[in-house]
Coordinates of C-alpha atoms and ligand atoms in Angstrom, one line a residue:
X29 CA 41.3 14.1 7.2
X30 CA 38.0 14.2 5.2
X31 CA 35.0 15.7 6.8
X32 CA 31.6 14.1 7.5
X33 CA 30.5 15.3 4.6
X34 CA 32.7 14.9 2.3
X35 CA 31.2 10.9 2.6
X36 CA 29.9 10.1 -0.6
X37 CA 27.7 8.1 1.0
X38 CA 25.5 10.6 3.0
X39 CA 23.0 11.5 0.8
X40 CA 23.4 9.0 -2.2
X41 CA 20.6 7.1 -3.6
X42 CA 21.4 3.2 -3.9
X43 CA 20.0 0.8 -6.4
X44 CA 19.5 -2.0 -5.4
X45 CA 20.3 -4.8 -8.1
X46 CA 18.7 -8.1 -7.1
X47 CA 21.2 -10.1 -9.5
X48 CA 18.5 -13.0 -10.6
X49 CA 16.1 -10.4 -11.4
X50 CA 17.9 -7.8 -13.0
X51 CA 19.2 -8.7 -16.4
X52 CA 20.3 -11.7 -18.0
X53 CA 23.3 -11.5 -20.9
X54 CA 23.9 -15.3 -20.6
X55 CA 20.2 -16.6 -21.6
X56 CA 19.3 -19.5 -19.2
X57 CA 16.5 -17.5 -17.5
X58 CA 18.7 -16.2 -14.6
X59 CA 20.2 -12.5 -14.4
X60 CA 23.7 -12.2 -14.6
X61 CA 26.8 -9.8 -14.2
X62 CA 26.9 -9.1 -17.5
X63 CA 23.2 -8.1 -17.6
X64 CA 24.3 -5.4 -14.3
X65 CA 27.1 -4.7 -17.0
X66 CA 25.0 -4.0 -20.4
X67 CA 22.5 -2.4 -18.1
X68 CA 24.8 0.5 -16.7
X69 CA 23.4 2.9 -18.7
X70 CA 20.4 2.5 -17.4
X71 CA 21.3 3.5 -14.2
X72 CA 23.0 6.1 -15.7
X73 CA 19.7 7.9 -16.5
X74 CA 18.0 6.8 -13.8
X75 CA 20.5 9.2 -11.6
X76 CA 21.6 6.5 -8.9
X77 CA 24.9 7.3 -7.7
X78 CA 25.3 3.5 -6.3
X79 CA 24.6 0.0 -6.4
X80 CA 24.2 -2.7 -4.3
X81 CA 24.3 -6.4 -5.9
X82 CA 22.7 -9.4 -4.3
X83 CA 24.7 -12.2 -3.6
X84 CA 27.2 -13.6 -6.9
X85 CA 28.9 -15.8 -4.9
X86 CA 29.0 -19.6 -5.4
X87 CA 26.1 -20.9 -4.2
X88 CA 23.8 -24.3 -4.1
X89 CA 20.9 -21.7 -4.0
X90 CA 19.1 -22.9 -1.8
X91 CA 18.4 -19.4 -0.5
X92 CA 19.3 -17.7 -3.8
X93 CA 22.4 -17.0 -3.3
X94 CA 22.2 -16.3 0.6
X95 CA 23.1 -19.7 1.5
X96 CA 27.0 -18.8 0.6
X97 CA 29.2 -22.2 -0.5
X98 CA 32.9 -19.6 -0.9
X99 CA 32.7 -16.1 -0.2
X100 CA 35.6 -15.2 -2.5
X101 CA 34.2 -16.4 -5.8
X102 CA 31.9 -16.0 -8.2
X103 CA 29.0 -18.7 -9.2
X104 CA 29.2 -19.8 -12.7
X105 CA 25.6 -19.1 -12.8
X106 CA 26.2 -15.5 -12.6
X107 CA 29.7 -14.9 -14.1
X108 CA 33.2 -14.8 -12.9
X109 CA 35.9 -13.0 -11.3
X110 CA 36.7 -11.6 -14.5
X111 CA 33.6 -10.9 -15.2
X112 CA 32.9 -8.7 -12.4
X113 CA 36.4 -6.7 -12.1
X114 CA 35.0 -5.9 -16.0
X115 CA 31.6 -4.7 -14.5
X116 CA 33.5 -2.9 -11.5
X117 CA 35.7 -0.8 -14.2
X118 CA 32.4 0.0 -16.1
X119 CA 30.5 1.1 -13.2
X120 CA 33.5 3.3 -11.8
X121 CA 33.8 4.9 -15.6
X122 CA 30.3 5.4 -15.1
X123 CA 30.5 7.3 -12.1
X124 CA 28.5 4.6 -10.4
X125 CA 29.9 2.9 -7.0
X126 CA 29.8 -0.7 -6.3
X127 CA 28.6 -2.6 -2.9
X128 CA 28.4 -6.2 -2.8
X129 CA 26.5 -7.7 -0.2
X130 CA 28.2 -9.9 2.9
X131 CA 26.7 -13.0 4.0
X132 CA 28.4 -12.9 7.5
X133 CA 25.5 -15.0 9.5
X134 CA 25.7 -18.4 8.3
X135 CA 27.3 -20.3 5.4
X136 CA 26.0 -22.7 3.0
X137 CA 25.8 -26.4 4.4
X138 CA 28.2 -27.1 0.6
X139 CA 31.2 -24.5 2.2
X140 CA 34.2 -26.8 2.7
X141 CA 33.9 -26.1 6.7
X142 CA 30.7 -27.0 7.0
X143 CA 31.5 -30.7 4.9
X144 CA 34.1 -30.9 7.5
X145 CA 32.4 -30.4 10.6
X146 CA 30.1 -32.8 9.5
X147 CA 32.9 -35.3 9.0
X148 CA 34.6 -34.5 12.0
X149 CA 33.8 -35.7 15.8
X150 CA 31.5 -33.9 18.1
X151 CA 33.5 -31.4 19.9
X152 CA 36.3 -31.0 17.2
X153 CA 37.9 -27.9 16.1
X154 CA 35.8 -28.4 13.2
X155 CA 32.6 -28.2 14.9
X156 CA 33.3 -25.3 16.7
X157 CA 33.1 -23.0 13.7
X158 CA 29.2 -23.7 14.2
X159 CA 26.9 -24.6 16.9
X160 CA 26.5 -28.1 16.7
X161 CA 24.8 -29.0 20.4
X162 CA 23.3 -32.4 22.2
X163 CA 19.5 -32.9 22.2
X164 CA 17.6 -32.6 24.8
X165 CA 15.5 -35.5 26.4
X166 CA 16.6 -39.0 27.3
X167 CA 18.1 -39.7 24.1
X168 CA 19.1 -36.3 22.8
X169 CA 16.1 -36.5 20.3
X170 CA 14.9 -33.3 21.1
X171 CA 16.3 -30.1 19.7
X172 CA 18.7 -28.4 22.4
X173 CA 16.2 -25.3 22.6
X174 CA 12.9 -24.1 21.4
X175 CA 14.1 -21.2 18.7
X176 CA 11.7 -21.2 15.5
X177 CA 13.9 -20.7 12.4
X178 CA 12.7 -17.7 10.7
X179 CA 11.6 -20.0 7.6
X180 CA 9.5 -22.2 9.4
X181 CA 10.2 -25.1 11.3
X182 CA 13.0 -25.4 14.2
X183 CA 16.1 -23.9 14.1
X184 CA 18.0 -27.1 14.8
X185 CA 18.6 -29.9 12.1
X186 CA 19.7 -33.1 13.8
X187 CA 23.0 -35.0 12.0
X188 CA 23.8 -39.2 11.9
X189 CA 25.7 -39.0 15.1
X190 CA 22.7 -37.4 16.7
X191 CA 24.0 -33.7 17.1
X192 CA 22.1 -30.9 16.3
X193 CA 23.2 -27.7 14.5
X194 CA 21.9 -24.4 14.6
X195 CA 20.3 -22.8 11.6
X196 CA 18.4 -19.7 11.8
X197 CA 17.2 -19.8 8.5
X198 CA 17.1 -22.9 6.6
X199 CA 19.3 -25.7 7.0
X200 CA 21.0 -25.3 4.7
X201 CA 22.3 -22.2 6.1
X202 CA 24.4 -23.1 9.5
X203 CA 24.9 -20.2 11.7
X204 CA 28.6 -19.8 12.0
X205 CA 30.0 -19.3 15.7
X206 CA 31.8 -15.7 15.7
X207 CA 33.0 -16.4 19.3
X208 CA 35.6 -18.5 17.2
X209 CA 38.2 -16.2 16.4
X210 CA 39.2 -18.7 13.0
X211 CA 35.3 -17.3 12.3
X212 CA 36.2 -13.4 12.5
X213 CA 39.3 -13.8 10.6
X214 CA 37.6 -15.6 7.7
X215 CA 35.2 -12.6 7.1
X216 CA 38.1 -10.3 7.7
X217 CA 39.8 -11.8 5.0
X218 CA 36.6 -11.7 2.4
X219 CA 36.4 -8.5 3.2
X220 CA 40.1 -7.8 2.5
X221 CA 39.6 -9.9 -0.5
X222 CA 36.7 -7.5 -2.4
X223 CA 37.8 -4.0 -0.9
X224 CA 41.3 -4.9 -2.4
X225 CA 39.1 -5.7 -6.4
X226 CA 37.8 -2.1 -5.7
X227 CA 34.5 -2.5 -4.3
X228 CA 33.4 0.7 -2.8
X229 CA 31.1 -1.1 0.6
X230 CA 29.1 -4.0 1.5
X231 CA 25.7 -4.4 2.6
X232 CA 25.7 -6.6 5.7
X233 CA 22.6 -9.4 5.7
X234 CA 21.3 -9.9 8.9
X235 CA 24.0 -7.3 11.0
X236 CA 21.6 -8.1 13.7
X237 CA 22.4 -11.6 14.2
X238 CA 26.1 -12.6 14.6
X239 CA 25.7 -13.2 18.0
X240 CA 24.5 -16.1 20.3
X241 CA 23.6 -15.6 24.1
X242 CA 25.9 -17.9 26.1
X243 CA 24.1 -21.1 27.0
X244 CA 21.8 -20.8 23.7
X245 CA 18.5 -20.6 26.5
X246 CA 15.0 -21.0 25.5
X247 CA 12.5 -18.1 24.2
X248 CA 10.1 -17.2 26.6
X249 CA 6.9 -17.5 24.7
X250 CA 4.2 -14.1 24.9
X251 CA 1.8 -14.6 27.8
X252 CA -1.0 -13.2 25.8
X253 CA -0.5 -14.7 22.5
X254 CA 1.6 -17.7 23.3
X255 CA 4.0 -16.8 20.3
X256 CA 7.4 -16.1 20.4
X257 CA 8.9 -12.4 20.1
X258 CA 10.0 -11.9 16.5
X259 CA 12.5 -9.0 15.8
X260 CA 12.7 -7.0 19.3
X261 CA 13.3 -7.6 23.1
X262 CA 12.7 -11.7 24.0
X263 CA 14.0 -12.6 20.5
X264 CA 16.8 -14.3 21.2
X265 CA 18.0 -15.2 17.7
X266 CA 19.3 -11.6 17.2
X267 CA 20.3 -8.6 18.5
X268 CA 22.4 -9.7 20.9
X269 CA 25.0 -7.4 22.4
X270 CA 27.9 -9.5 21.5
X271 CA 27.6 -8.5 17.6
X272 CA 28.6 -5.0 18.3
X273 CA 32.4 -7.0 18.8
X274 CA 32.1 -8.6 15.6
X275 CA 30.8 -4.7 13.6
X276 CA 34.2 -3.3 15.3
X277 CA 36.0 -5.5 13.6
X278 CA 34.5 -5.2 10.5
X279 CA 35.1 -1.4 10.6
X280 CA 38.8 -1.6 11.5
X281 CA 38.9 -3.5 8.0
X282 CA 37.5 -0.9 5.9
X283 CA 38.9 1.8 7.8
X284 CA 42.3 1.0 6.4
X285 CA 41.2 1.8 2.9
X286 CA 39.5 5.0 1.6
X287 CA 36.0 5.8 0.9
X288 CA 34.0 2.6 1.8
X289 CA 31.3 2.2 3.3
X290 CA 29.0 -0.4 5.2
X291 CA 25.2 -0.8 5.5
X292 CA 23.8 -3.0 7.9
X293 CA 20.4 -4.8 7.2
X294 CA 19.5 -4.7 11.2
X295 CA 15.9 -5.4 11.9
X296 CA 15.6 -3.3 15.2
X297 CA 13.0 -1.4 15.9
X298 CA 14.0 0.4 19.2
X299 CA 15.4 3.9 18.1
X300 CA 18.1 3.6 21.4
X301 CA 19.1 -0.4 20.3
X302 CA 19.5 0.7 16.2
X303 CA 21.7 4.1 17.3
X304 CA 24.1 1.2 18.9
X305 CA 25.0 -0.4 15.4
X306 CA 25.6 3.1 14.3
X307 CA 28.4 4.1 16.9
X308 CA 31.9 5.8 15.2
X309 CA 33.2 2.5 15.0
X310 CA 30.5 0.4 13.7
X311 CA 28.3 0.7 10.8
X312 CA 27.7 3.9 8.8
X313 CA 24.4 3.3 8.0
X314 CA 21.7 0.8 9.0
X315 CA 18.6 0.2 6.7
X316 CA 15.6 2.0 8.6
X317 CA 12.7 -0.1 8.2
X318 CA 9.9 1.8 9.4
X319 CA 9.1 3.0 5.9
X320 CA 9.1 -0.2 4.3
X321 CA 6.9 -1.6 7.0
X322 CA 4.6 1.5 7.4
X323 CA 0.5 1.8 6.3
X324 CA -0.2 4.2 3.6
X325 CA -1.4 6.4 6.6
X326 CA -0.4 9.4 7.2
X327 CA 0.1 9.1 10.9
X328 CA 2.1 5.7 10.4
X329 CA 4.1 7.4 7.6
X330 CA 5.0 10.8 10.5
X331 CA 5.7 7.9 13.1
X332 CA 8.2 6.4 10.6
X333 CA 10.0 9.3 9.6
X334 CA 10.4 10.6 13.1
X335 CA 11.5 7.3 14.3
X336 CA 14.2 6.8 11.8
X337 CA 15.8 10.4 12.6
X338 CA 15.6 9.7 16.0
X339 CA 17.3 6.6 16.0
X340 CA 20.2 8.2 13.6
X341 CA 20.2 11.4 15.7
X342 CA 23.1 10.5 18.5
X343 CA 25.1 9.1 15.9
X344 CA 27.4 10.3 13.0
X345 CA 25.1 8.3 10.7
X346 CA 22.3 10.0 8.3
X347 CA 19.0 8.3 8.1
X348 CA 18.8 5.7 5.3
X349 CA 15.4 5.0 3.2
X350 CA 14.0 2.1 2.3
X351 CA 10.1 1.4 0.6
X352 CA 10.9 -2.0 -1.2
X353 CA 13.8 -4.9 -1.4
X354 CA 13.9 -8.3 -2.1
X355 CA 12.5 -10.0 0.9
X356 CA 9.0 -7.8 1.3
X357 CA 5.5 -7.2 -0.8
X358 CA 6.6 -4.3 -3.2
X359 CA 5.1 -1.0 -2.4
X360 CA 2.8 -0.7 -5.3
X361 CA 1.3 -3.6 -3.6
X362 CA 1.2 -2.9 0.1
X363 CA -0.7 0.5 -1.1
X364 CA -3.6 -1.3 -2.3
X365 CA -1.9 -2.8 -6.0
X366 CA -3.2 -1.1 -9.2
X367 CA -3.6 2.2 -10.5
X368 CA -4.4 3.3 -6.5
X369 CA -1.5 1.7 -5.6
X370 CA 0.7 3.1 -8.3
X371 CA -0.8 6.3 -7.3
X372 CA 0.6 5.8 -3.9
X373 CA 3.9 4.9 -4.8
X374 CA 4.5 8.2 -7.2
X375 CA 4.2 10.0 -4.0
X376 CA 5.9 7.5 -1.6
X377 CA 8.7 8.4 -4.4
X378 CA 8.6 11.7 -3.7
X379 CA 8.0 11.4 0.1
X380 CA 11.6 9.1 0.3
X381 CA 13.6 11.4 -1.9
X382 CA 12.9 14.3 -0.1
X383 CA 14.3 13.1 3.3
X384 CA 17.6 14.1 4.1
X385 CA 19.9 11.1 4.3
X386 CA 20.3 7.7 1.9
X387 CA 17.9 6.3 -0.1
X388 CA 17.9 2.5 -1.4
X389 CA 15.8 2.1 -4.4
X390 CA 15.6 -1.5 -5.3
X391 CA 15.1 -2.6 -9.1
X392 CA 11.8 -2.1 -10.3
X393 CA 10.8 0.6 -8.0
X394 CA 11.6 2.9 -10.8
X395 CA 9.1 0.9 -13.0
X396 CA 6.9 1.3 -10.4
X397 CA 6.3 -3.3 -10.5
X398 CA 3.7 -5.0 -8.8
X399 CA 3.9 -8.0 -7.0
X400 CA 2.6 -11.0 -8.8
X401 CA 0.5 -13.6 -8.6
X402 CA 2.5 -16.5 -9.2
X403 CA 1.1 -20.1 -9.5
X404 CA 1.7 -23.0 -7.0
X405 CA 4.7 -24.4 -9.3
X406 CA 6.7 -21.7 -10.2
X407 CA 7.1 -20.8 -6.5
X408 CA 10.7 -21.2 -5.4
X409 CA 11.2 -19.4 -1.7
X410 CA 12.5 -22.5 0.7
X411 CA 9.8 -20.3 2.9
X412 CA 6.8 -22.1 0.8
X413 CA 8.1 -25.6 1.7
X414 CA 9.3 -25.0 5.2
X415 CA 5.8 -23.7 6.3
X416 CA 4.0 -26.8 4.4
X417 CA 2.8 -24.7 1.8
X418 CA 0.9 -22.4 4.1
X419 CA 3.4 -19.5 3.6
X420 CA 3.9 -18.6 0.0
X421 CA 7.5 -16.3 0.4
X422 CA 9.0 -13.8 -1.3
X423 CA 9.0 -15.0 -5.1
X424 CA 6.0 -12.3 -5.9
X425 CA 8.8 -9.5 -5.4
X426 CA 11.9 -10.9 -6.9
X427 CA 9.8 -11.5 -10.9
X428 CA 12.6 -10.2 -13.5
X429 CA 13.0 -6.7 -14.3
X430 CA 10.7 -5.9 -17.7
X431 CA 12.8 -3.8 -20.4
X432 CA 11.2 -4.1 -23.9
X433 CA 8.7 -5.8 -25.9
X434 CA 5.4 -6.6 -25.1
X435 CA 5.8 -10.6 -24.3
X436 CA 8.0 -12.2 -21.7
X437 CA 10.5 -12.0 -21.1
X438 CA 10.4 -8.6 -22.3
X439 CA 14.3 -7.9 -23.0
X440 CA 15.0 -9.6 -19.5
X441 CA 16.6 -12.4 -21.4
X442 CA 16.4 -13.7 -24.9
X443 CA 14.2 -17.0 -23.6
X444 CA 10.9 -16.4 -21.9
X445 CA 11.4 -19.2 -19.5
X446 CA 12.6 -16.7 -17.0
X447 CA 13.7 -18.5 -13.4
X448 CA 10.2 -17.1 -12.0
X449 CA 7.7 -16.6 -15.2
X450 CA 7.1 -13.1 -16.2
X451 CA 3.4 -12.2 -17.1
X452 CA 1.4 -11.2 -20.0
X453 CA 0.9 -7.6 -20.5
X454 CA 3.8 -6.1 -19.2
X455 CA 5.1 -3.9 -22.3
X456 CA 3.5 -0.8 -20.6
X457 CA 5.1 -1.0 -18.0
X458 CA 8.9 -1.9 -19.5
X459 CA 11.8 0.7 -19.1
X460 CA 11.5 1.0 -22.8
X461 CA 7.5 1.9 -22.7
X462 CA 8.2 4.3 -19.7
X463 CA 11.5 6.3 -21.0
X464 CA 8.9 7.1 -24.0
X465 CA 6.4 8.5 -21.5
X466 CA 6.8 11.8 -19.6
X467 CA 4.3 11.0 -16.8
X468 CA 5.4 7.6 -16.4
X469 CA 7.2 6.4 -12.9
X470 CA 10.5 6.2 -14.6
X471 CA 9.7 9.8 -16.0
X472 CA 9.0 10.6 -12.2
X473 CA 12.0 9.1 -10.9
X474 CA 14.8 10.3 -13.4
X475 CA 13.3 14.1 -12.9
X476 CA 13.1 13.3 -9.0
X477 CA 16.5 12.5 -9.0
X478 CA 18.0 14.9 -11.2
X479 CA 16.5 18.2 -9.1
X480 CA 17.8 15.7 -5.9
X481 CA 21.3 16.1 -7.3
X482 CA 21.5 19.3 -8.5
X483 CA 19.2 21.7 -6.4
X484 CA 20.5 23.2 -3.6
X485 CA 16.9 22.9 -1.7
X486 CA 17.9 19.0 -0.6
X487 CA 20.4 20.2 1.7
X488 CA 20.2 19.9 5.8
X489 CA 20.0 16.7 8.2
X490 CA 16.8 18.0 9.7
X491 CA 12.9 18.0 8.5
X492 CA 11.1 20.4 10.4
X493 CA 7.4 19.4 10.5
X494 CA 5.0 22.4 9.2
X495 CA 1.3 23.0 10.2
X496 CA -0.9 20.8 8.0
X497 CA -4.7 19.8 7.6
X498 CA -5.3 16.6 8.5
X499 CA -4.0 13.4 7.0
X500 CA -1.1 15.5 5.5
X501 CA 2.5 15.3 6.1
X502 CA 4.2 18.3 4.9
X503 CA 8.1 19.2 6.0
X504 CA 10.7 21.5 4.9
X505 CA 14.5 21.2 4.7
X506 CA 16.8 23.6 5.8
X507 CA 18.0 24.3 2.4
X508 CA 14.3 25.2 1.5
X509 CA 12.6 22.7 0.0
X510 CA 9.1 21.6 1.2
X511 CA 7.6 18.2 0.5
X512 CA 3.6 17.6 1.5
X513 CA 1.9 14.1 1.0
X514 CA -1.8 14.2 1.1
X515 CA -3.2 11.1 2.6
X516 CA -6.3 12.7 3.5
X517 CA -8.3 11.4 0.8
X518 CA -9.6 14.9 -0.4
X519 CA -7.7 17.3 -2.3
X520 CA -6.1 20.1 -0.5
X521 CA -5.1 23.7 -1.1
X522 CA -1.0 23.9 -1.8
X523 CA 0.9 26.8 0.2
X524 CA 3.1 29.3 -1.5
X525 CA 6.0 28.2 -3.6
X526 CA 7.2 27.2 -6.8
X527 CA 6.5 23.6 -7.6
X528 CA 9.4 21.5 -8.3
X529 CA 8.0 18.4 -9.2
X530 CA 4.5 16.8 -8.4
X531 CA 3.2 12.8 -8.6
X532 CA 0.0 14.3 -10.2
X533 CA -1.0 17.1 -12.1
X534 CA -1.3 19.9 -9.7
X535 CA -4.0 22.3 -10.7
X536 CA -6.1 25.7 -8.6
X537 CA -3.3 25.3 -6.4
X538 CA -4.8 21.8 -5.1
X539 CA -2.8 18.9 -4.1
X540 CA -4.8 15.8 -5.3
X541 CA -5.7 13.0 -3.0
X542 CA -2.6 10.1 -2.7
X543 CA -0.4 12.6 -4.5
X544 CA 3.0 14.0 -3.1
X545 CA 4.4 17.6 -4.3
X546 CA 7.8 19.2 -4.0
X547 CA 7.9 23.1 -3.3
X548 CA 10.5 25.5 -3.2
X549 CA 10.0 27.3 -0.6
Ligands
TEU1605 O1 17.1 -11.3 5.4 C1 17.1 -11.4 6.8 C2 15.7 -11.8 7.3 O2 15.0 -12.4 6.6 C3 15.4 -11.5 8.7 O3 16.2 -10.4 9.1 C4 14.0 -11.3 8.9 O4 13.4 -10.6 7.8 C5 13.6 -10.6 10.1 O5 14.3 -11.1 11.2 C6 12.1 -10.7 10.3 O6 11.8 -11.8 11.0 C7 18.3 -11.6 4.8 C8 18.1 -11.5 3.3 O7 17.7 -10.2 2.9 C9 17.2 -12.6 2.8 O8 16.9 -12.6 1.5 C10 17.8 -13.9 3.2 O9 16.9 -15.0 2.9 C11 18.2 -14.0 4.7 O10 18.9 -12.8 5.1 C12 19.1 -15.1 5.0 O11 20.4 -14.9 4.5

């Protein structure tokens, strides 16, 4: 029996790989696993002690790789089985575990059931996998309930016999019906199928949704605002208390092998509602995404932190970190873009680490990338079409990773017609520029994570808050160390203790404005 822990889980720091983005060995423009593979080393002296890879799986793309067409393959695109058992072994003789992420929601409108329910009868077995429904109105030309799909438009596509099907995110992603047992056993089955290859975990996508009130009744728009709820009590779409069934059984599975874990990508904001996905027999960790949705603010950063530990403190989980992923402005961004906002993230880099629990970096944190500007044409996110061009999605955060060179695409791949187009001026801020640098963010990173491994002052589940001036945070762990941010704009005097590492030069015992210091205290 194997303690708490003994989880290698608990306090690891996860990269996350973003597989289009990453690296590309095959030279069409799109990342690979072989890139992940040649790239290792990397990772290696970054100090990660995990990674989690974006969907592989064979896929029409129409949501990069979210819109899954065979859970239990790889797309040619990106490799093959082969392929990754040969990154797998690599990884695990690097010391590096391996978590694949689980498309559990919906499949893509290409999977064989899907092409089958569309060629079978309304009210077949084959139908039932999914939630095709009658319209409303006279002539069943209405959708059969008002749901907005989180992509724009409805949630319901109508098909030549004049049902509807559900799709919470774009059509060509059906939400599957896991009331259908046949549905369970399927994802029991992919699971069986990756934990047996060796993979260490899965991230779940959307662990929140999975479940359908009965009846599939209207949303209730605000009173005030006329809008519907989005994430949180009235959204009907998720959350529903039905998908605690479905994360049981998804437990049971990897409890029958050793070591693996699950992360759930829940977006649930009430502390008491998120603890519930983190019951013994559910998840062991759910992304907390108060960081990544915080204000560089100092009592919007407190309110975050407390939040998360509160919502992990009934339950056997840790807390679990996140500042940036694949579907949300980058950081660097979000804190005001350019040397400010770099400034910011050095010390949001600092301020994650330090919290007990896990931490998700996701690639290019390390390189501390911007979001960019991308024109009209290159955009790709089915959210830019889907809101008539009045959204533009989540392409500014996904631009390939920059490794060498000073011209695209940078040691990303040997062409630079990259899937989304890398910019000019981007050698300074390539891993290759930054290993060369000591005050660079990978500099700041590798040393952060290197004291994080080895120092005995990142011990302890709790952060106990310590007296501060204004517009600080400043916390200590139990095993002593002491991590203060300075959002107050001035500089401020440090307390006692021997400084660890700092995001800026620290000098008279001041702590610069937007900079983040660690203390042994
Ligand atoms: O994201 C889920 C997602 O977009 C929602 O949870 C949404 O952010 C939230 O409800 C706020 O409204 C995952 C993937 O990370 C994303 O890349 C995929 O596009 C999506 O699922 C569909 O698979």
């Amino acid at each position: 029996m194997t303690t708490p822990t003994a989880d290698w889980w608990r306090e690891a720091v996860f990269y996350q790989v973003y597989i289009r983005s990453f690296a590309d060995a095959s030279s069409d423009g799109v990342g690979d696993l072989a890139g992940i593979r040649s790239r290792l080393p990397h990772l290696v002296d970054l100090g990660v002690d995990a990674l989690w890879i974006t969907p592989f799986y064979p896929s029409p793309m129409a949501d990069h790789g979210y819109d899954v067409a065979d859970p239990r393959d790889v797309e040619p695109t990106f490799g093959d089985l082969s392929g990754f058992d040969a990154l797998l072994a690599d990884a695990h003789a690097a010391g590096l575990k391996v978590t694949v992420d689980l498309v559990p929601n919906h499949s893509s409108d290409q999977h064989v059931w899907f092409q089958e329910a569309l060629a079978s009868a309304p009210g077949s077995p084959a139908r039932a996998r999914y939630f095709f429904r009658d319209g409303r109105g006279p002539d069943g030309s209405e959708p059969p309930n008002n749901w907005p799909s989180v992509f724009g438009g409805p949630t319901w596509t109508r098909v030549p016999d004049g049902q509807w099907y559900l799709h919470i995110f774009a059509p060509e992603q059906p939400d599957l019906d896991f009331a259908n047992p046949e549905v369970v056993a399927d994802l029991e089955e992919t699971l069986h199928f990756w934990l047996r290859r060796g993979v260490d975990g899965f991230r779940i996508d959307v662990a929140h949704g999975m479940a359908k009130p009965d009846g599939l009744p209207d949303m209730a728009p605000a009173e005030d605002t006329g809008l519907f709820a989005d994430d949180g009590p009235g959204d009907l779409r998720f959350d529903q208390d039905g998908v605690h069934a479905v994360h049981r059984r998804l437990r049971a599975v990897l409890d029958q092998y050793e070591d693996r874990m699950a992360v759930g990508e829940c977006w649930v904001f009430d502390d008491e509602r998120l603890a519930a996905y983190l019951r013994p027999d559910e998840l062991h960790l759910a992304f907390n995404f108060r960081l990544l949705t915080a204000d560089w603010e100092a009592d919007s950063l407190r309110s975050a932190v407390q939040h998360s530990l509160a919502a992990v403190a009934p339950t056997p989980a840790p807390a679990c970190w996140v500042l940036s992923n694949h579907d949300r402005p980058r950081h660097v961004t979000r804190y005001g873009g350019g040397e400010l906002g770099t400034r910011r993230a050095r010390a949001a880099a600092l301020l994650q680490l330090a919290l007990p629990g896990v931490a998700y970096v996701y690639n290019g944190d390390e390189l501390g990338m911007p979001d960019v500007d991308l024109p009209d044409e290159a955009l790709q996110d089915p959210i830019w079409e889907r809101s008539g061009h009045t959204e533009r999605g989540r392409d500014a955060c996904r631009v390939p990773v920059p490794w060498s060179g000073d011209s695209p695409a940078y040691g990303f791949s040997t062409t630079p017609d990259t899937w989304l187009p890398m910019p000019a001026g981007w050698g300074p801020l390539t891993a290759e520029a930054q290993a060369a640098d000591p005050g660079s963010m990978l500099s700041l990173y590798r040393s952060a994570l290197a004291l994080r491994r080895s120092s005995s002052a990142f011990t302890g589940e709790d952060v106990q808050w310590l007296p501060a001036p204004e517009g600080v945070l400043a916390f200590r762990r139990s095993g002593g160390l002491v991590c203060l941010v300075n959002l107050s704009g001035a500089p401020v005097p440090l307390p006692e203790g021997e400084v660890l590492l700092a995001s800026e030069a620290v000098a008279d015992s001041t702590l610069a404005a937007d900079a983040a210091v660690w203390l042994q205290g």
